mmCIF file of C-alpha atoms in Angstrom:
data_model
loop_
_atom_site.group_PDB
_atom_site.id
_atom_site.type_symbol
_atom_site.label_atom_id
_atom_site.label_comp_id
_atom_site.label_asym_id
_atom_site.label_seq_id
_atom_site.Cartn_x
_atom_site.Cartn_y
_atom_site.Cartn_z
ATOM 1 C CA MET A 1419 92.076 89.821 133.257
ATOM 2 C CA ALA A 1420 95.733 89.521 132.316
ATOM 3 C CA ASN A 1421 98.572 90.659 134.539
ATOM 4 C CA GLN A 1422 99.850 94.200 133.446
ATOM 5 C CA GLN A 1423 102.484 96.150 134.603
ATOM 6 C CA LYS A 1424 103.678 99.846 135.073
ATOM 7 C CA SER A 1425 105.611 100.396 132.310
ATOM 8 C CA ILE A 1426 108.623 97.804 130.653
ATOM 9 C CA SER A 1427 111.498 99.039 128.754
ATOM 10 C CA ILE A 1428 113.918 96.956 126.214
ATOM 11 C CA ARG A 1429 117.913 98.556 126.595
ATOM 12 C CA GLY A 1430 121.092 97.594 125.254
ATOM 13 C CA VAL A 1431 123.800 98.198 122.428
ATOM 14 C CA ILE A 1432 123.620 97.269 118.644
ATOM 15 C CA THR A 1433 127.032 97.389 117.484
ATOM 16 C CA LEU A 1434 127.615 97.380 113.921
ATOM 17 C CA THR A 1435 129.449 94.055 112.281
ATOM 18 C CA ALA A 1436 129.465 95.770 108.823
ATOM 19 C CA HIS A 1437 128.839 99.397 107.023
ATOM 20 C CA ALA A 1438 125.201 100.831 107.718
ATOM 21 C CA HIS A 1439 123.518 103.580 105.282
ATOM 22 C CA GLN A 1440 120.416 105.311 105.724
ATOM 23 C CA THR A 1441 120.346 107.803 102.646
ATOM 24 C CA ALA A 1442 119.575 111.501 103.905
ATOM 25 C CA PRO A 1443 116.404 112.760 102.005
ATOM 26 C CA ASP A 1444 117.793 115.688 100.433
ATOM 27 C CA GLY A 1445 120.698 114.197 99.070
ATOM 28 C CA GLY A 1446 124.377 115.262 98.841
ATOM 29 C CA ALA A 1447 127.142 116.338 96.616
ATOM 30 C CA GLU A 1448 127.163 114.589 93.151
ATOM 31 C CA GLY A 1449 128.103 110.775 92.979
ATOM 32 C CA VAL A 1450 127.756 110.189 96.611
ATOM 33 C CA THR A 1451 125.072 109.023 98.401
ATOM 34 C CA PRO A 1452 124.754 110.845 101.823
ATOM 35 C CA GLN A 1453 124.527 109.254 105.409
ATOM 36 C CA MET A 1454 121.669 110.889 107.225
ATOM 37 C CA LYS A 1455 122.837 112.901 110.033
ATOM 38 C CA THR A 1456 121.583 114.980 112.748
ATOM 39 C CA GLY A 1457 122.568 118.075 114.804
ATOM 40 C CA VAL A 1458 123.787 116.916 118.474
ATOM 41 C CA PHE A 1459 124.428 119.739 121.004
ATOM 42 C CA CYS A 1460 127.930 118.247 123.056
ATOM 43 C CA GLU A 1461 129.866 121.291 125.320
ATOM 44 C CA GLY A 1462 127.851 124.167 123.985
ATOM 45 C CA LYS A 1463 128.846 123.132 120.014
ATOM 46 C CA LYS A 1464 126.312 121.828 118.059
ATOM 47 C CA VAL A 1465 128.048 118.642 115.677
ATOM 48 C CA ASP A 1466 126.270 116.696 113.237
ATOM 49 C CA VAL A 1467 126.058 112.708 114.059
ATOM 50 C CA PRO A 1468 124.901 109.727 111.539
ATOM 51 C CA TYR A 1469 122.464 107.876 112.836
ATOM 52 C CA ILE A 1470 119.439 105.375 112.005
ATOM 53 C CA SER A 1471 116.206 106.886 112.213
ATOM 54 C CA ALA A 1472 113.753 105.644 115.136
ATOM 55 C CA ASN A 1473 110.919 105.384 112.494
ATOM 56 C CA SER A 1474 112.498 102.894 110.300
ATOM 57 C CA VAL A 1475 113.103 100.498 113.518
ATOM 58 C CA ARG A 1476 109.689 100.737 115.227
ATOM 59 C CA GLY A 1477 108.586 99.683 111.402
ATOM 60 C CA MET A 1478 110.718 96.811 111.177
ATOM 61 C CA ILE A 1479 109.817 95.479 114.701
ATOM 62 C CA ARG A 1480 106.080 96.191 113.967
ATOM 63 C CA ARG A 1481 105.990 94.415 110.594
ATOM 64 C CA ALA A 1482 107.909 91.279 112.469
ATOM 65 C CA ALA A 1483 105.622 91.457 115.247
ATOM 66 C CA GLY A 1484 102.945 91.346 112.002
ATOM 67 C CA ASP A 1485 104.311 88.326 111.202
ATOM 68 C CA VAL A 1486 103.354 86.306 113.783
ATOM 69 C CA LEU A 1487 99.590 87.246 113.055
ATOM 70 C CA MET A 1488 100.271 86.388 109.689
ATOM 71 C CA GLU A 1489 101.950 82.921 110.363
ATOM 72 C CA GLN A 1490 98.785 81.817 112.638
ATOM 73 C CA LEU A 1491 96.461 82.895 110.129
ATOM 74 C CA GLU A 1492 98.309 81.184 107.508
ATOM 75 C CA ALA A 1493 98.149 77.888 109.890
ATOM 76 C CA ARG A 1494 94.600 78.069 110.284
ATOM 77 C CA GLY A 1495 93.722 78.402 106.709
ATOM 78 C CA GLU A 1496 92.723 81.749 107.071
ATOM 79 C CA GLN A 1497 92.484 85.148 104.946
ATOM 80 C CA ILE A 1498 92.098 88.398 106.180
ATOM 81 C CA SER A 1499 91.033 91.538 103.530
ATOM 82 C CA ARG A 1500 94.386 93.684 101.719
ATOM 83 C CA ASN A 1501 93.091 96.556 103.815
ATOM 84 C CA VAL A 1502 93.427 95.071 106.765
ATOM 85 C CA TYR A 1503 96.534 93.487 105.870
ATOM 86 C CA LEU A 1504 98.172 96.547 105.847
ATOM 87 C CA SER A 1505 96.340 98.346 108.961
ATOM 88 C CA ILE A 1506 98.881 95.532 110.607
ATOM 89 C CA LYS A 1507 101.738 95.706 108.893
ATOM 90 C CA ARG A 1508 102.457 99.572 107.791
ATOM 91 C CA GLY A 1509 99.721 101.576 110.201
ATOM 92 C CA SER A 1510 96.788 102.402 107.804
ATOM 93 C CA TYR A 1511 95.772 101.351 104.870
ATOM 94 C CA ALA A 1512 95.041 104.825 103.188
ATOM 95 C CA ARG A 1513 95.590 108.359 104.052
ATOM 96 C CA THR A 1514 92.232 109.191 103.647
ATOM 97 C CA GLY A 1515 88.858 107.589 104.444
ATOM 98 C CA LEU A 1516 89.837 107.235 108.339
ATOM 99 C CA ASP A 1517 88.125 108.126 111.744
ATOM 100 C CA ALA A 1518 90.728 108.891 114.203
ATOM 101 C CA GLY A 1519 89.143 108.893 117.826
ATOM 102 C CA GLY A 1520 86.071 107.665 116.459
ATOM 103 C CA ALA A 1521 86.083 104.120 117.937
ATOM 104 C CA THR A 1522 83.907 103.203 120.524
ATOM 105 C CA TYR A 1523 84.527 102.064 124.058
ATOM 106 C CA MET A 1524 84.246 98.571 123.808
ATOM 107 C CA GLN A 1525 86.357 98.671 121.044
ATOM 108 C CA MET A 1526 89.375 100.759 122.815
ATOM 109 C CA VAL A 1527 89.108 98.300 125.789
ATOM 110 C CA ALA A 1528 89.590 95.349 122.869
ATOM 111 C CA ALA A 1529 92.663 97.439 121.128
ATOM 112 C CA ASP A 1530 94.270 98.095 124.318
ATOM 113 C CA LYS A 1531 94.181 94.258 125.489
ATOM 114 C CA HIS A 1532 95.089 92.939 122.231
ATOM 115 C CA PRO A 1533 98.783 91.844 121.451
ATOM 116 C CA PHE A 1534 99.454 93.109 118.349
ATOM 117 C CA ALA A 1535 97.272 96.712 118.476
ATOM 118 C CA GLY A 1536 97.903 97.558 122.016
ATOM 119 C CA LEU A 1537 101.554 97.599 121.157
ATOM 120 C CA PHE A 1538 101.200 99.379 117.734
ATOM 121 C CA GLY A 1539 97.869 100.549 117.590
ATOM 122 C CA GLY A 1540 97.165 102.339 114.249
ATOM 123 C CA GLY A 1541 94.366 101.577 111.827
ATOM 124 C CA ALA A 1542 91.403 103.526 110.479
ATOM 125 C CA HIS A 1543 90.247 104.129 114.247
ATOM 126 C CA MET A 1544 94.079 105.222 114.810
ATOM 127 C CA TYR A 1545 94.504 103.607 118.138
ATOM 128 C CA ARG A 1546 96.861 104.657 120.495
ATOM 129 C CA SER A 1547 100.314 102.855 120.707
ATOM 130 C CA LYS A 1548 101.583 101.740 124.106
ATOM 131 C CA LEU A 1549 104.977 101.181 122.344
ATOM 132 C CA ARG A 1550 107.868 104.189 122.203
ATOM 133 C CA ILE A 1551 110.913 103.905 120.475
ATOM 134 C CA GLU A 1552 112.758 106.276 123.062
ATOM 135 C CA ARG A 1553 115.303 108.020 120.232
ATOM 136 C CA ASP A 1554 116.709 107.555 116.955
ATOM 137 C CA LEU A 1555 119.841 105.200 117.206
ATOM 138 C CA TYR A 1556 122.508 107.358 117.769
ATOM 139 C CA PRO A 1557 126.344 106.449 117.878
ATOM 140 C CA MET A 1558 127.520 105.631 121.204
ATOM 141 C CA ILE A 1559 130.045 108.418 121.384
ATOM 142 C CA ALA A 1560 131.538 111.429 123.638
ATOM 143 C CA ALA A 1561 129.559 113.997 121.745
ATOM 144 C CA THR A 1562 125.859 111.829 122.461
ATOM 145 C CA ARG A 1563 126.964 110.104 126.155
ATOM 146 C CA SER A 1564 124.318 112.663 128.087
ATOM 147 C CA LEU A 1565 121.684 111.318 125.834
ATOM 148 C CA PHE A 1566 121.753 107.669 127.622
ATOM 149 C CA PRO A 1567 120.877 106.348 130.452
ATOM 150 C CA GLU A 1568 123.988 106.026 133.038
ATOM 151 C CA ARG A 1569 124.037 102.420 133.128
ATOM 152 C CA TYR A 1570 125.254 102.979 129.209
ATOM 153 C CA GLN A 1571 127.169 105.753 129.299
ATOM 154 C CA ALA A 1572 130.244 104.179 130.133
ATOM 155 C CA MET A 1573 129.749 102.305 126.722
ATOM 156 C CA CYS A 1574 130.794 105.294 124.723
ATOM 157 C CA VAL A 1575 133.941 105.443 122.462
ATOM 158 C CA GLU A 1576 136.125 108.569 122.408
ATOM 159 C CA ALA A 1577 135.250 108.940 118.756
ATOM 160 C CA GLU A 1578 134.390 112.214 117.046
ATOM 161 C CA PRO A 1579 131.540 111.426 114.557
ATOM 162 C CA ALA A 1580 133.538 112.190 110.942
ATOM 163 C CA GLN A 1581 135.957 109.422 112.128
ATOM 164 C CA LEU A 1582 132.276 107.091 112.273
ATOM 165 C CA LEU A 1583 131.805 107.626 108.624
ATOM 166 C CA THR A 1584 133.379 106.355 105.213
ATOM 167 C CA LYS A 1585 132.648 106.165 101.671
ATOM 168 C CA THR A 1586 132.326 102.768 100.087
ATOM 169 C CA LEU A 1587 131.908 102.064 95.992
ATOM 170 C CA ILE A 1588 128.917 100.224 94.842
ATOM 171 C CA ALA A 1589 130.163 98.568 91.338
ATOM 172 C CA SER A 1590 127.908 96.758 88.774
ATOM 173 C CA ARG A 1591 129.032 95.103 85.504
ATOM 174 C CA ASP A 1592 127.559 94.616 82.374
ATOM 175 C CA ASP A 1593 126.708 91.144 81.905
ATOM 176 C CA PHE A 1594 125.253 91.799 78.271
ATOM 177 C CA GLU A 1595 128.317 93.494 77.351
ATOM 178 C CA ARG A 1596 130.173 90.138 77.732
ATOM 179 C CA LEU A 1597 127.746 88.477 76.446
ATOM 180 C CA PRO A 1598 126.323 85.398 77.980
ATOM 181 C CA ALA A 1599 127.562 81.876 76.695
ATOM 182 C CA GLY A 1600 124.883 79.894 75.262
ATOM 183 C CA ALA A 1601 121.729 80.176 72.880
ATOM 184 C CA PHE A 1602 119.332 81.134 75.202
ATOM 185 C CA ILE A 1603 118.975 84.862 74.254
ATOM 186 C CA GLU A 1604 116.753 85.594 71.169
ATOM 187 C CA ASN A 1605 118.584 87.369 68.218
ATOM 188 C CA VAL A 1606 121.528 87.546 70.130
ATOM 189 C CA GLU A 1607 123.374 89.056 67.671
ATOM 190 C CA GLN A 1608 120.958 91.974 66.814
ATOM 191 C CA ALA A 1609 120.209 92.464 70.695
ATOM 192 C CA TYR A 1610 123.774 92.644 71.453
ATOM 193 C CA LEU A 1611 124.409 95.349 68.789
ATOM 194 C CA GLU A 1612 121.454 97.474 69.687
ATOM 195 C CA HIS A 1613 122.759 97.522 73.073
ATOM 196 C CA MET A 1614 125.989 98.679 72.576
ATOM 197 C CA ALA A 1615 125.028 101.137 70.207
ATOM 198 C CA ALA A 1616 122.497 102.847 72.428
ATOM 199 C CA LYS A 1617 125.061 102.557 75.384
ATOM 200 C CA PHE A 1618 128.512 104.101 73.449
ATOM 201 C CA GLY A 1619 126.054 106.585 71.700
ATOM 202 C CA GLN A 1620 124.564 107.811 74.981
ATOM 203 C CA ASN A 1621 128.154 107.772 76.627
ATOM 204 C CA ALA A 1622 129.500 109.867 74.180
ATOM 205 C CA ALA A 1623 126.709 112.494 74.667
ATOM 206 C CA LYS A 1624 127.071 112.773 78.306
ATOM 207 C CA LYS A 1625 131.140 113.245 77.540
ATOM 208 C CA ALA A 1626 130.485 115.976 74.864
ATOM 209 C CA GLN A 1627 128.002 117.598 77.505
ATOM 210 C CA LYS A 1628 130.840 117.386 79.885
ATOM 211 C CA ALA A 1629 133.111 119.088 77.409
ATOM 212 C CA GLU A 1630 130.802 121.874 76.653
ATOM 213 C CA ALA A 1631 130.129 122.792 79.996
ATOM 214 C CA ARG A 1632 133.901 122.407 81.455
ATOM 215 C CA ALA A 1633 134.529 125.123 77.853
ATOM 216 C CA GLU A 1634 132.028 127.779 79.203
ATOM 217 C CA GLY A 1635 133.584 127.146 82.706
ATOM 218 C CA GLN A 1636 130.205 126.148 84.315
ATOM 219 C CA GLY A 1637 128.401 123.090 85.479
ATOM 220 C CA VAL A 1638 126.293 121.011 84.004
ATOM 221 C CA VAL A 1639 122.711 121.897 85.530
ATOM 222 C CA LYS A 1640 121.317 119.531 87.361
ATOM 223 C CA SER A 1641 117.858 118.806 86.059
ATOM 224 C CA GLU A 1642 119.460 118.833 82.183
ATOM 225 C CA LYS A 1643 121.987 116.309 83.006
ATOM 226 C CA LEU A 1644 121.627 113.430 80.052
ATOM 227 C CA LYS A 1645 120.744 110.076 81.635
ATOM 228 C CA THR A 1646 122.218 106.730 80.214
ATOM 229 C CA ASP A 1647 121.267 102.968 80.210
ATOM 230 C CA ASP A 1648 124.639 102.250 80.999
ATOM 231 C CA LEU A 1649 125.369 99.219 83.488
ATOM 232 C CA ASN A 1650 129.196 99.891 84.256
ATOM 233 C CA THR A 1651 127.918 102.114 87.285
ATOM 234 C CA PHE A 1652 130.276 103.005 90.052
ATOM 235 C CA THR A 1653 128.175 104.550 92.757
ATOM 236 C CA GLN A 1654 130.008 105.882 96.159
ATOM 237 C CA VAL A 1655 127.757 105.736 99.507
ATOM 238 C CA GLU A 1656 128.636 107.220 102.924
ATOM 239 C CA CYS A 1657 128.087 104.933 105.378
ATOM 240 C CA ILE A 1658 128.450 104.427 109.317
ATOM 241 C CA VAL A 1659 131.788 102.284 110.068
ATOM 242 C CA ALA A 1660 131.607 98.466 111.031
ATOM 243 C CA GLY A 1661 132.479 98.167 114.782
ATOM 244 C CA THR A 1662 130.035 101.549 115.838
ATOM 245 C CA PRO A 1663 128.155 100.952 119.144
ATOM 246 C CA MET A 1664 124.450 102.580 118.310
ATOM 247 C CA TYR A 1665 122.033 102.738 121.651
ATOM 248 C CA PHE A 1666 118.806 101.005 121.630
ATOM 249 C CA GLY A 1667 115.677 101.494 123.801
ATOM 250 C CA VAL A 1668 111.915 101.053 123.602
ATOM 251 C CA THR A 1669 109.535 101.129 126.314
ATOM 252 C CA VAL A 1670 106.361 100.277 126.746
ATOM 253 C CA SER A 1671 103.227 101.632 128.861
ATOM 254 C CA ALA A 1672 101.280 99.009 130.748
ATOM 255 C CA PRO A 1673 101.599 96.201 128.814
ATOM 256 C CA THR A 1674 100.143 92.787 129.297
ATOM 257 C CA ASP A 1675 102.381 89.831 129.851
ATOM 258 C CA ALA A 1676 101.123 88.644 126.283
ATOM 259 C CA GLN A 1677 102.514 91.694 124.776
ATOM 260 C CA ILE A 1678 105.713 91.681 126.154
ATOM 261 C CA GLY A 1679 105.712 88.151 124.786
ATOM 262 C CA LEU A 1680 104.926 89.742 121.120
ATOM 263 C CA LEU A 1681 107.589 92.246 121.490
ATOM 264 C CA LEU A 1682 110.223 90.638 122.823
ATOM 265 C CA ASN A 1683 109.014 87.457 119.589
ATOM 266 C CA ALA A 1684 109.355 90.605 117.264
ATOM 267 C CA ILE A 1685 112.875 91.498 118.375
ATOM 268 C CA GLN A 1686 114.109 88.368 117.923
ATOM 269 C CA ARG A 1687 112.744 88.028 114.883
ATOM 270 C CA TRP A 1688 114.484 91.810 113.541
ATOM 271 C CA ALA A 1689 117.590 90.735 115.305
ATOM 272 C CA ASN A 1690 117.549 87.731 113.162
ATOM 273 C CA ALA A 1691 117.123 89.410 110.211
ATOM 274 C CA ASN A 1692 120.204 91.230 110.921
ATOM 275 C CA ALA A 1693 119.858 94.685 108.689
ATOM 276 C CA LEU A 1694 120.153 98.377 109.795
ATOM 277 C CA GLY A 1695 119.172 101.047 107.030
ATOM 278 C CA GLY A 1696 119.397 100.155 103.655
ATOM 279 C CA GLY A 1697 121.775 98.421 101.542
ATOM 280 C CA SER A 1698 121.256 94.296 103.031
ATOM 281 C CA CYS A 1699 121.260 92.622 100.170
ATOM 282 C CA ARG A 1700 125.270 93.799 99.211
ATOM 283 C CA GLY A 1701 126.236 93.169 103.119
ATOM 284 C CA ARG A 1702 125.262 96.695 104.403
ATOM 285 C CA GLY A 1703 123.346 96.973 108.128
ATOM 286 C CA SER A 1704 124.232 93.636 109.817
ATOM 287 C CA PHE A 1705 124.973 94.265 113.857
ATOM 288 C CA LYS A 1706 124.839 92.082 117.038
ATOM 289 C CA ALA A 1707 122.425 92.786 119.937
ATOM 290 C CA SER A 1708 122.938 92.908 123.266
ATOM 291 C CA LEU A 1709 119.416 93.668 124.991
ATOM 292 C CA GLN A 1710 118.274 94.229 128.779
ATOM 293 C CA LEU A 1711 114.783 94.064 129.890
ATOM 294 C CA PHE A 1712 113.531 96.325 132.589
ATOM 295 C CA SER A 1713 110.417 96.910 134.443
ATOM 296 C CA GLU A 1714 110.513 100.753 136.374
ATOM 297 C CA GLY A 1715 113.972 100.211 136.127
ATOM 298 C CA GLU A 1716 114.248 96.945 137.951
ATOM 299 C CA LEU A 1717 117.096 94.548 135.404
ATOM 300 C CA LEU A 1718 114.568 91.657 134.654
ATOM 301 C CA ILE A 1719 116.385 89.764 132.414
ATOM 302 C CA GLU A 1720 120.467 90.668 131.331
ATOM 303 C CA ASN A 1721 120.657 89.030 127.906
ATOM 304 C CA VAL A 1722 117.359 88.807 126.230
ATOM 305 C CA LEU A 1723 118.640 87.591 123.423
ATOM 306 C CA THR A 1724 121.408 84.502 123.579
ATOM 307 C CA GLY A 1725 123.434 83.064 120.402
ATOM 308 C CA ASP A 1726 124.677 84.694 117.513
ATOM 309 C CA ALA A 1727 122.814 87.106 114.586
ATOM 310 C CA GLY A 1728 120.714 85.125 112.509
ATOM 311 C CA SER A 1729 120.446 82.571 115.240
ATOM 312 C CA TYR A 1730 119.423 84.391 118.412
ATOM 313 C CA GLU A 1731 117.073 82.589 120.636
ATOM 314 C CA LEU A 1732 114.945 84.274 124.118
ATOM 315 C CA ALA A 1733 116.906 83.699 127.106
ATOM 316 C CA ALA A 1734 115.258 81.535 129.575
ATOM 317 C CA LYS A 1735 113.450 83.857 131.917
ATOM 318 C CA ALA A 1736 111.567 84.996 129.581
ATOM 319 C CA ALA A 1737 109.618 81.690 129.340
ATOM 320 C CA PRO A 1738 106.561 83.228 131.140
ATOM 321 C CA TYR A 1739 105.947 86.134 128.659
ATOM 322 C CA VAL A 1740 105.921 83.580 125.638
ATOM 323 C CA VAL A 1741 103.811 81.331 127.565
ATOM 324 C CA ALA A 1742 101.360 84.255 127.881
ATOM 325 C CA LEU A 1743 101.401 84.973 124.015
ATOM 326 C CA GLU A 1744 100.876 81.619 123.553
ATOM 327 C CA GLU A 1745 97.781 81.364 125.556
ATOM 328 C CA ALA A 1746 96.427 84.861 123.773
ATOM 329 C CA ILE A 1747 96.711 82.876 120.652
ATOM 330 C CA THR A 1748 95.089 80.310 121.882
ATOM 331 C CA GLU A 1749 92.182 82.549 122.566
ATOM 332 C CA GLY A 1750 92.014 83.545 118.915
ATOM 333 C CA MET A 1751 94.263 86.458 118.993
ATOM 334 C CA ALA A 1752 95.173 86.081 115.372
ATOM 335 C CA GLU A 1753 91.820 84.947 114.120
ATOM 336 C CA ALA A 1754 90.452 86.308 111.050
ATOM 337 C CA ALA A 1755 87.648 87.663 112.468
ATOM 338 C CA THR A 1756 89.183 89.264 115.485
ATOM 339 C CA LEU A 1757 91.542 90.975 113.378
ATOM 340 C CA SER A 1758 89.075 92.650 110.932
ATOM 341 C CA ALA A 1759 86.852 93.541 114.318
ATOM 342 C CA LEU A 1760 89.860 95.181 115.694
ATOM 343 C CA TYR A 1761 91.051 97.156 112.382
ATOM 344 C CA PRO A 1762 87.871 97.584 110.430
ATOM 345 C CA THR A 1763 88.062 99.667 107.069
ATOM 346 C CA ALA A 1764 86.210 102.112 104.824
ATOM 347 C CA ILE A 1765 84.485 103.422 107.715
ATOM 348 C CA LYS A 1766 84.385 106.897 106.730
ATOM 349 C CA LYS A 1767 83.892 108.935 103.422
ATOM 350 C CA ASP A 1768 87.087 111.472 102.639
ATOM 351 C CA ASP A 1769 85.608 115.027 103.721
ATOM 352 C CA ASP A 1770 86.749 116.391 100.377
ATOM 353 C CA GLU A 1771 84.894 113.521 98.345
ATOM 354 C CA THR A 1772 82.073 114.096 100.890
ATOM 355 C CA LYS A 1773 81.897 117.975 100.048
ATOM 356 C CA GLY A 1774 82.471 117.497 96.169
ATOM 357 C CA LYS A 1775 79.100 115.547 96.209
ATOM 358 C CA LYS A 1776 76.885 118.152 98.546
ATOM 359 C CA GLY A 1777 78.678 120.856 96.134
ATOM 360 C CA LYS A 1778 77.408 118.549 93.199
ATOM 361 C CA ALA A 1779 74.058 117.774 94.504
ATOM 362 C CA LYS A 1780 73.395 120.951 95.068
ATOM 363 C CA ALA A 1781 74.366 122.046 91.695
ATOM 364 C CA ALA A 1782 72.167 119.424 90.191
ATOM 365 C CA GLU A 1783 68.717 121.256 92.473
ATOM 366 C CA ALA A 1784 69.988 124.410 91.328
ATOM 367 C CA GLU A 1785 69.965 123.524 87.787
ATOM 368 C CA ALA A 1786 66.483 121.351 88.172
ATOM 369 C CA GLU A 1787 64.891 124.759 89.834
ATOM 370 C CA ALA A 1788 66.310 126.470 86.582
#
């Protein structure tokens, strides 16, 4: 049986090297896309602090671990179904047709030992996950200091939550208005005239609507605002400033060495992807990571990742876990048959669908009797 430890934790500091943004679900003021915030009690008062959600980070780490499986499948020339793929990458292939808790004893044992299924769970049987993100990624400041393990409290900076936020500008240009040189656009003259006519017409209508609202002394109702196709847009986005330290912590209960190896591999991939929140294509969300590995509070690896973002390597002390993962791969953990057995699909009819069919059957019987 694979060696198992009581619990391990990977903890440390994620320092932003560029502005980071995660959109608040409830929107905000017109023209500004707000950063997500949450309430934290500090000295008896509630203060709002910006954060990156644990759920989104957990999802990125899960997908990174899933990539390990996908690479092995591709190397073997094997394929899996769409539903098995979704069960691995996002946790479930659908909202219905699931049978949570319906796995057999042997299925539960196999899932618990499997490097991926044991870590992340999910699937049609909704296997238990051993991995838990300790909390959302909060900025390490005075207001949040008490939320972090004692080892990291001294790393908090003296800053107010409002000081962590700034507004950045997204500005796009209308490339068709500048008319690309060359003869590669069909019906270019007609297309240009139609584009510009629509653009100026919509802009004029929008300005007229705003002028009318101002004359009447009231704002434009949001649902009635005119939309335009104008590509010359300027949008303000509220972001967490570069240089902000964020606490990262993940704990796994009773992992095997292969599961630790897969988690380390996934975190390495995630850190090298180097993106938190949204807007990474515009240069947002990059970070550097300083992470430690603990077992029951005992420090095992001081620096899990060595090097720089984009080219991080795992520390030499991680070698036993990497070897354990490689052995699990050799033993078939990433084979299509293994993954399909772990993540069966279409195993239970949706309750509403079943009730609907029963209702139709009864109606047919009544009609037949009549």
